[in-house]
PDB file of C-alpha atoms in Angstrom:
ATOM      1  CA  VAL A1359      -0.007  -0.059  -0.090  1.00 42.00           C
ATOM      2  CA  LYS A1360       1.378   3.342  -1.035  1.00 47.00           C
ATOM      3  CA  ILE A1361       1.557   5.880   1.869  1.00 49.00           C
ATOM      4  CA  CYS A1362       1.226   9.597   1.064  1.00 54.00           C
ATOM      5  CA  SER A1363       3.009  11.884   3.529  1.00 57.00           C
ATOM      6  CA  PRO A1364       0.943  14.440   5.258  1.00 61.00           C
ATOM      7  CA  ALA A1365       3.070  17.333   3.100  1.00 64.00           C
ATOM      8  CA  ARG A1366       2.138  15.726  -0.052  1.00 64.00           C
ATOM      9  CA  CYS A1367      -1.573  15.518   0.943  1.00 66.00           C
ATOM     10  CA  ARG A1368      -1.634  18.981   1.796  1.00 73.00           C
ATOM     11  CA  ARG A1369      -0.038  19.949  -1.615  1.00 76.00           C
ATOM     12  CA  THR A1370      -2.714  17.844  -3.413  1.00 77.00           C
ATOM     13  CA  ASN A1371      -5.414  19.439  -1.461  1.00 83.00           C
ATOM     14  CA  ALA A1372      -4.162  22.912  -2.108  1.00 89.00           C
ATOM     15  CA  SER A1373      -3.664  22.204  -5.835  1.00 91.00           C
ATOM     16  CA  ARG A1374      -7.287  20.707  -6.120  1.00 92.00           C
ATOM     17  CA  ARG A1375      -8.560  23.532  -4.004  1.00 95.00           C
ATOM     18  CA  ALA A1376      -7.089  26.219  -6.350  1.00 96.00           C
ATOM     19  CA  CYS A1377      -8.151  24.514  -9.357  1.00 96.00           C
ATOM     20  CA  LEU A1378     -11.922  24.301  -8.188  1.00 97.00           C
ATOM     21  CA  ILE A1379     -12.150  27.896  -7.102  1.00 98.00           C
ATOM     22  CA  ALA A1380     -10.937  28.903 -10.771  1.00 98.00           C
ATOM     23  CA  ARG A1381     -13.602  26.898 -12.228  1.00 98.00           C
ATOM     24  CA  PHE A1382     -16.106  28.278  -9.806  1.00 98.00           C
ATOM     25  CA  ASN A1383     -15.042  31.582 -11.287  1.00 98.00           C
ATOM     26  CA  PHE A1384     -15.108  30.476 -14.521  1.00 98.00           C
ATOM     27  CA  LEU A1385     -18.799  29.385 -14.266  1.00 98.00           C
ATOM     28  CA  TYR A1386     -19.643  32.812 -12.952  1.00 98.00           C
ATOM     29  CA  ALA A1387     -17.901  34.590 -15.634  1.00 97.00           C
ATOM     30  CA  LYS A1388     -19.032  32.245 -18.857  1.00 97.00           C
ATOM     31  CA  ASP A1389     -21.289  29.593 -18.175  1.00 97.00           C
ATOM     32  CA  ARG A1390     -23.840  31.809 -16.092  1.00 97.00           C
ATOM     33  CA  LEU A1391     -23.983  34.129 -18.865  1.00 97.00           C
ATOM     34  CA  ASP A1392     -24.599  31.413 -21.380  1.00 97.00           C
ATOM     35  CA  ALA A1393     -27.473  30.243 -19.132  1.00 97.00           C
ATOM     36  CA  GLU A1394     -29.026  33.816 -19.005  1.00 97.00           C
ATOM     37  CA  ILE A1395     -29.140  33.909 -22.892  1.00 96.00           C
ATOM     38  CA  LEU A1396     -30.900  30.552 -22.800  1.00 96.00           C
ATOM     39  CA  LEU A1397     -33.445  31.435 -20.223  1.00 95.00           C
ATOM     40  CA  LYS A1398     -34.016  34.798 -21.998  1.00 94.00           C
ATOM     41  CA  LYS A1399     -35.909  33.008 -24.816  1.00 92.00           C
ATOM     42  CA  PHE A1400     -38.647  31.994 -22.263  1.00 91.00           C
ATOM     43  CA  ILE A1401     -38.469  34.755 -19.816  1.00 92.00           C
ATOM     44  CA  CYS A1402     -38.450  38.701 -20.745  1.00 91.00           C
ATOM     45  CA  ASP A1403     -37.620  39.991 -17.083  1.00 93.00           C
ATOM     46  CA  ILE A1404     -33.900  39.968 -16.493  1.00 94.00           C
ATOM     47  CA  GLU A1405     -34.438  40.040 -12.755  1.00 95.00           C
ATOM     48  CA  MET A1406     -36.233  36.916 -12.950  1.00 95.00           C
ATOM     49  CA  VAL A1407     -33.546  35.260 -15.194  1.00 96.00           C
ATOM     50  CA  GLN A1408     -30.969  36.026 -12.703  1.00 97.00           C
ATOM     51  CA  ARG A1409     -33.201  34.761  -9.674  1.00 96.00           C
ATOM     52  CA  THR A1410     -33.688  31.518 -11.652  1.00 97.00           C
ATOM     53  CA  ILE A1411     -29.844  31.089 -12.241  1.00 97.00           C
ATOM     54  CA  TYR A1412     -29.064  31.988  -8.634  1.00 98.00           C
ATOM     55  CA  VAL A1413     -31.544  29.403  -7.320  1.00 97.00           C
ATOM     56  CA  ALA A1414     -29.959  26.725  -9.713  1.00 98.00           C
ATOM     57  CA  ALA A1415     -26.491  27.345  -8.256  1.00 98.00           C
ATOM     58  CA  VAL A1416     -27.724  27.247  -4.723  1.00 98.00           C
ATOM     59  CA  GLU A1417     -30.011  24.182  -5.331  1.00 98.00           C
ATOM     60  CA  SER A1418     -27.096  22.558  -7.262  1.00 98.00           C
ATOM     61  CA  PHE A1419     -24.734  22.755  -4.389  1.00 98.00           C
ATOM     62  CA  ARG A1420     -27.549  21.397  -1.973  1.00 98.00           C
ATOM     63  CA  ALA A1421     -28.313  18.412  -3.995  1.00 98.00           C
ATOM     64  CA  ALA A1422     -24.576  17.535  -4.570  1.00 98.00           C
ATOM     65  CA  LYS A1423     -23.702  17.822  -1.023  1.00 98.00           C
ATOM     66  CA  LYS A1424     -26.571  15.551  -0.126  1.00 97.00           C
ATOM     67  CA  ALA A1425     -25.463  13.021  -2.661  1.00 97.00           C
ATOM     68  CA  PHE A1426     -21.780  13.223  -1.486  1.00 97.00           C
ATOM     69  CA  TRP A1427     -22.832  12.390   1.971  1.00 96.00           C
ATOM     70  CA  LYS A1428     -24.428   9.321   0.637  1.00 96.00           C
ATOM     71  CA  VAL A1429     -21.490   8.290  -1.367  1.00 96.00           C
ATOM     72  CA  LYS A1430     -19.260   8.686   1.588  1.00 95.00           C
ATOM     73  CA  ILE A1431     -20.855   6.507   3.563  1.00 94.00           C
ATOM     74  CA  ARG A1432     -20.716   3.719   1.315  1.00 93.00           C
ATOM     75  CA  VAL A1433     -17.062   4.348   0.071  1.00 93.00           C
ATOM     76  CA  LYS A1434     -16.206   4.395   3.912  1.00 91.00           C
ATOM     77  CA  GLU A1435     -17.905   1.142   4.502  1.00 88.00           C
ATOM     78  CA  THR A1436     -16.129  -0.416   1.543  1.00 89.00           C
ATOM     79  CA  LEU A1437     -12.817   0.680   2.694  1.00 88.00           C
ATOM     80  CA  ALA A1438     -13.221   0.006   6.349  1.00 85.00           C
ATOM     81  CA  ILE A1439     -13.066  -3.810   5.376  1.00 83.00           C
ATOM     82  CA  ASN A1440      -9.317  -3.664   4.684  1.00 80.00           C
ATOM     83  CA  HIS A1441      -8.456  -0.486   6.506  1.00 74.00           C
ATOM     84  CA  CYS A1442      -5.680  -0.675   9.437  1.00 72.00           C
ATOM     85  CA  GLY A1443      -5.859   2.735  10.475  1.00 72.00           C
ATOM     86  CA  GLY A1444      -7.959   5.064  12.713  1.00 76.00           C
ATOM     87  CA  PRO A1445     -11.172   7.030  11.822  1.00 78.00           C
ATOM     88  CA  ALA A1446      -9.147  10.169  10.623  1.00 79.00           C
ATOM     89  CA  ALA A1447      -7.157   8.032   8.334  1.00 83.00           C
ATOM     90  CA  LEU A1448     -10.306   6.335   6.911  1.00 86.00           C
ATOM     91  CA  GLU A1449     -11.943   9.801   6.424  1.00 86.00           C
ATOM     92  CA  ILE A1450      -8.738  10.864   4.451  1.00 86.00           C
ATOM     93  CA  ALA A1451      -8.890   7.517   2.293  1.00 87.00           C
ATOM     94  CA  ALA A1452     -12.558   7.822   1.455  1.00 91.00           C
ATOM     95  CA  LEU A1453     -12.136  11.608   0.443  1.00 91.00           C
ATOM     96  CA  ASP A1454      -9.242  10.444  -1.797  1.00 91.00           C
ATOM     97  CA  TYR A1455     -11.017   7.705  -3.284  1.00 92.00           C
ATOM     98  CA  ILE A1456     -13.852   9.768  -4.318  1.00 94.00           C
ATOM     99  CA  ALA A1457     -11.820  12.442  -5.746  1.00 92.00           C
ATOM    100  CA  CYS A1458     -10.104  10.064  -7.929  1.00 91.00           C
ATOM    101  CA  HIS A1459     -13.329   8.060  -8.849  1.00 92.00           C
ATOM    102  CA  LYS A1460     -15.832  10.826  -9.674  1.00 88.00           C
ATOM    103  CA  ASP A1461     -17.798   8.104 -11.452  1.00 91.00           C
ATOM    104  CA  VAL A1462     -19.268   7.021  -8.091  1.00 94.00           C
ATOM    105  CA  TYR A1463     -21.381  10.311  -8.284  1.00 96.00           C
ATOM    106  CA  ASP A1464     -24.762  10.100 -10.249  1.00 96.00           C
ATOM    107  CA  VAL A1465     -24.802  13.537 -11.339  1.00 97.00           C
ATOM    108  CA  CYS A1466     -27.999  12.965 -13.436  1.00 97.00           C
ATOM    109  CA  CYS A1467     -30.126  12.290 -10.356  1.00 97.00           C
ATOM    110  CA  SER A1468     -28.863  15.610  -8.869  1.00 98.00           C
ATOM    111  CA  VAL A1469     -29.567  17.455 -11.847  1.00 98.00           C
ATOM    112  CA  GLN A1470     -33.310  16.064 -11.645  1.00 97.00           C
ATOM    113  CA  GLU A1471     -33.774  17.033  -8.131  1.00 97.00           C
ATOM    114  CA  VAL A1472     -32.490  20.538  -8.771  1.00 98.00           C
ATOM    115  CA  ILE A1473     -34.814  21.080 -11.652  1.00 97.00           C
ATOM    116  CA  CYS A1474     -37.804  19.504  -9.437  1.00 96.00           C
ATOM    117  CA  CYS A1475     -36.834  22.036  -6.956  1.00 96.00           C
ATOM    118  CA  MET A1476     -36.885  24.870  -9.188  1.00 96.00           C
ATOM    119  CA  ASN A1477     -40.332  23.791 -10.458  1.00 94.00           C
ATOM    120  CA  VAL A1478     -41.914  24.104  -6.894  1.00 93.00           C
ATOM    121  CA  ASN A1479     -40.013  27.231  -6.027  1.00 93.00           C
ATOM    122  CA  PRO A1480     -42.715  30.146  -5.506  1.00 91.00           C
ATOM    123  CA  LYS A1481     -40.161  32.780  -6.399  1.00 89.00           C
ATOM    124  CA  LEU A1482     -39.642  31.409  -9.828  1.00 91.00           C
ATOM    125  CA  PRO A1483     -41.776  31.394 -12.945  1.00 86.00           C
ATOM    126  CA  CYS A1484     -44.395  28.849 -13.220  1.00 81.00           C
ATOM    127  CA  PRO A1485     -43.198  25.435 -14.916  1.00 75.00           C
ATOM    128  CA  ASP A1486     -45.978  26.216 -17.659  1.00 79.00           C
ATOM    129  CA  ASN A1487     -44.062  29.131 -19.028  1.00 79.00           C
ATOM    130  CA  VAL A1488     -40.646  27.894 -18.851  1.00 86.00           C
ATOM    131  CA  ASP A1489     -38.553  24.667 -18.906  1.00 90.00           C
ATOM    132  CA  PHE A1490     -35.894  24.814 -16.472  1.00 94.00           C
ATOM    133  CA  SER A1491     -34.131  21.657 -18.280  1.00 95.00           C
ATOM    134  CA  VAL A1492     -32.777  24.349 -20.857  1.00 96.00           C
ATOM    135  CA  ILE A1493     -30.164  25.033 -18.503  1.00 97.00           C
ATOM    136  CA  SER A1494     -29.407  21.481 -17.421  1.00 97.00           C
ATOM    137  CA  CYS A1495     -25.941  21.286 -18.651  1.00 98.00           C
ATOM    138  CA  PHE A1496     -25.173  24.599 -16.269  1.00 98.00           C
ATOM    139  CA  ILE A1497     -26.710  22.726 -13.395  1.00 98.00           C
ATOM    140  CA  ARG A1498     -24.797  19.731 -14.352  1.00 98.00           C
ATOM    141  CA  ASP A1499     -21.519  21.711 -14.067  1.00 98.00           C
ATOM    142  CA  MET A1500     -22.611  23.376 -10.935  1.00 98.00           C
ATOM    143  CA  CYS A1501     -23.404  19.795  -9.315  1.00 98.00           C
ATOM    144  CA  CYS A1502     -20.077  18.084 -10.500  1.00 98.00           C
ATOM    145  CA  LEU A1503     -18.051  21.282  -9.100  1.00 98.00           C
ATOM    146  CA  ALA A1504     -19.917  21.199  -5.825  1.00 98.00           C
ATOM    147  CA  PHE A1505     -19.463  17.448  -5.247  1.00 98.00           C
ATOM    148  CA  SER A1506     -15.764  17.737  -6.115  1.00 97.00           C
ATOM    149  CA  MET A1507     -15.387  20.709  -3.446  1.00 97.00           C
ATOM    150  CA  GLN A1508     -16.863  18.138  -0.845  1.00 97.00           C
ATOM    151  CA  THR A1509     -13.690  16.015  -1.335  1.00 95.00           C
ATOM    152  CA  LEU A1510     -11.393  19.138   0.141  1.00 94.00           C
ATOM    153  CA  SER A1511     -10.399  19.589   3.474  1.00 90.00           C
ATOM    154  CA  PRO A1512     -12.214  21.627   4.815  1.00 93.00           C
ATOM    155  CA  PRO A1513     -14.945  21.432   2.081  1.00 95.00           C
ATOM    156  CA  LEU A1514     -16.096  24.639   0.201  1.00 97.00           C
ATOM    157  CA  ASP A1515     -19.528  25.820   0.066  1.00 97.00           C
ATOM    158  CA  VAL A1516     -21.641  28.881  -1.155  1.00 98.00           C
ATOM    159  CA  ALA A1517     -23.608  31.366   1.228  1.00 96.00           C
ATOM    160  CA  PHE A1518     -27.204  31.075   1.231  1.00 91.00           C
ATOM    161  CA  GLY A1519     -28.682  34.747   0.701  1.00 92.00           C
ATOM    162  CA  VAL A1520     -32.077  36.001   1.700  1.00 93.00           C
ATOM    163  CA  ASP A1521     -33.812  39.014  -0.205  1.00 93.00           C
ATOM    164  CA  GLY A1522     -33.898  42.080   2.103  1.00 94.00           C
ATOM    165  CA  GLU A1523     -30.540  41.227   3.969  1.00 96.00           C
ATOM    166  CA  LEU A1524     -28.206  44.026   4.924  1.00 96.00           C
ATOM    167  CA  PHE A1525     -25.468  44.324   2.019  1.00 96.00           C
ATOM    168  CA  SER A1526     -22.248  43.191   3.015  1.00 96.00           C
ATOM    169  CA  ARG A1527     -19.090  44.499   1.390  1.00 96.00           C
ATOM    170  CA  ARG A1528     -17.326  41.389   2.739  1.00 96.00           C
ATOM    171  CA  MET A1529     -19.648  38.959   0.832  1.00 96.00           C
ATOM    172  CA  TYR A1530     -20.830  40.836  -2.035  1.00 97.00           C
ATOM    173  CA  TYR A1531     -20.405  42.818  -5.197  1.00 96.00           C
ATOM    174  CA  ARG A1532     -23.194  45.226  -6.326  1.00 97.00           C
ATOM    175  CA  SER A1533     -24.519  44.650  -9.753  1.00 96.00           C
ATOM    176  CA  CYS A1534     -24.076  47.488 -12.019  1.00 93.00           C
ATOM    177  CA  ASP A1535     -27.918  48.261 -12.104  1.00 91.00           C
ATOM    178  CA  SER A1536     -27.888  48.645  -8.142  1.00 94.00           C
ATOM    179  CA  ASP A1537     -28.817  51.592  -6.340  1.00 94.00           C
ATOM    180  CA  PHE A1538     -25.321  52.184  -4.729  1.00 93.00           C
ATOM    181  CA  THR A1539     -26.862  54.114  -1.882  1.00 93.00           C
ATOM    182  CA  ALA A1540     -29.248  51.184  -0.903  1.00 94.00           C
ATOM    183  CA  PRO A1541     -28.202  49.347   2.166  1.00 95.00           C
ATOM    184  CA  PHE A1542     -30.399  46.417   1.489  1.00 96.00           C
ATOM    185  CA  VAL A1543     -30.303  43.458  -0.955  1.00 97.00           C
ATOM    186  CA  ALA A1544     -33.144  43.291  -3.480  1.00 96.00           C
ATOM    187  CA  TYR A1545     -32.084  40.018  -4.917  1.00 96.00           C
ATOM    188  CA  HIS A1546     -29.076  37.751  -5.341  1.00 97.00           C
ATOM    189  CA  VAL A1547     -27.311  37.237  -8.771  1.00 98.00           C
ATOM    190  CA  TRP A1548     -24.589  34.686  -7.597  1.00 98.00           C
ATOM    191  CA  PRO A1549     -23.473  33.074  -4.291  1.00 98.00           C
ATOM    192  CA  ALA A1550     -20.444  33.856  -2.410  1.00 98.00           C
ATOM    193  CA  LEU A1551     -18.069  30.972  -1.977  1.00 98.00           C
ATOM    194  CA  MET A1552     -17.322  30.045   1.670  1.00 97.00           C
ATOM    195  CA  GLU A1553     -14.642  28.054   3.611  1.00 96.00           C
ATOM    196  CA  ASN A1554     -15.458  27.563   7.112  1.00 94.00           C
ATOM    197  CA  GLY A1555     -17.032  30.812   7.305  1.00 92.00           C
ATOM    198  CA  THR A1556     -14.522  32.901   5.585  1.00 96.00           C
ATOM    199  CA  VAL A1557     -15.315  34.061   2.197  1.00 97.00           C
ATOM    200  CA  LEU A1558     -13.047  32.995  -0.508  1.00 97.00           C
ATOM    201  CA  VAL A1559     -14.927  34.529  -3.602  1.00 98.00           C
ATOM    202  CA  LYS A1560     -17.619  37.259  -3.326  1.00 97.00           C
ATOM    203  CA  GLY A1561     -20.992  36.788  -4.737  1.00 97.00           C
ATOM    204  CA  GLU A1562     -23.084  39.499  -6.605  1.00 98.00           C
ATOM    205  CA  VAL A1563     -26.337  41.097  -5.327  1.00 98.00           C
ATOM    206  CA  VAL A1564     -28.671  43.805  -6.638  1.00 97.00           C
ATOM    207  CA  THR A1565     -29.298  46.600  -4.036  1.00 96.00           C
ATOM    208  CA  ARG A1566     -32.482  48.819  -4.315  1.00 93.00           C
ATOM    209  CA  ARG A1567     -34.352  50.937  -1.978  1.00 86.00           C
TER     210      ARG A1567
END
């Protein structure tokens, strides 16, 4: 059995972390805008389009985290049969295994779960007016990213925002069409990326009086 040194494990974790953060930024800069273009064919209101993508992003993380928890339990039970170390070593082994075997994640189930949640979300357009599956590729990428972020130690997550919350410069950028004197968030455009309560990447919001 090949044993990795703690220093090598830390370097590997740091490298994966940097790549996943870069992917999160790319999804915001490119894939999010592509999803907006697809939704604009069904929804004329840009605010509703941005709200929809935000909900898709947050729900993707929620679904992926739930799926990861189930996968990790199965992997740990399998690895425990021949594992000789303690619980901490088993946890690390399970995370490494999942990180190297991404096929253990049934992302299609998560995508369908996200779309179902969006269909019953009262803040989004009626399902009769729009088919949220048009952004299924975006949702799939978000789910895969969120799942991979759970293999880090500590894991990364997105902050869940609430309409009407006090604007925080620490967590968010204001969107260009915001009222820059308004102290409260009207709605969220993109979630902030967090690590143990620390903001790694700011989100985007619209502030209005």
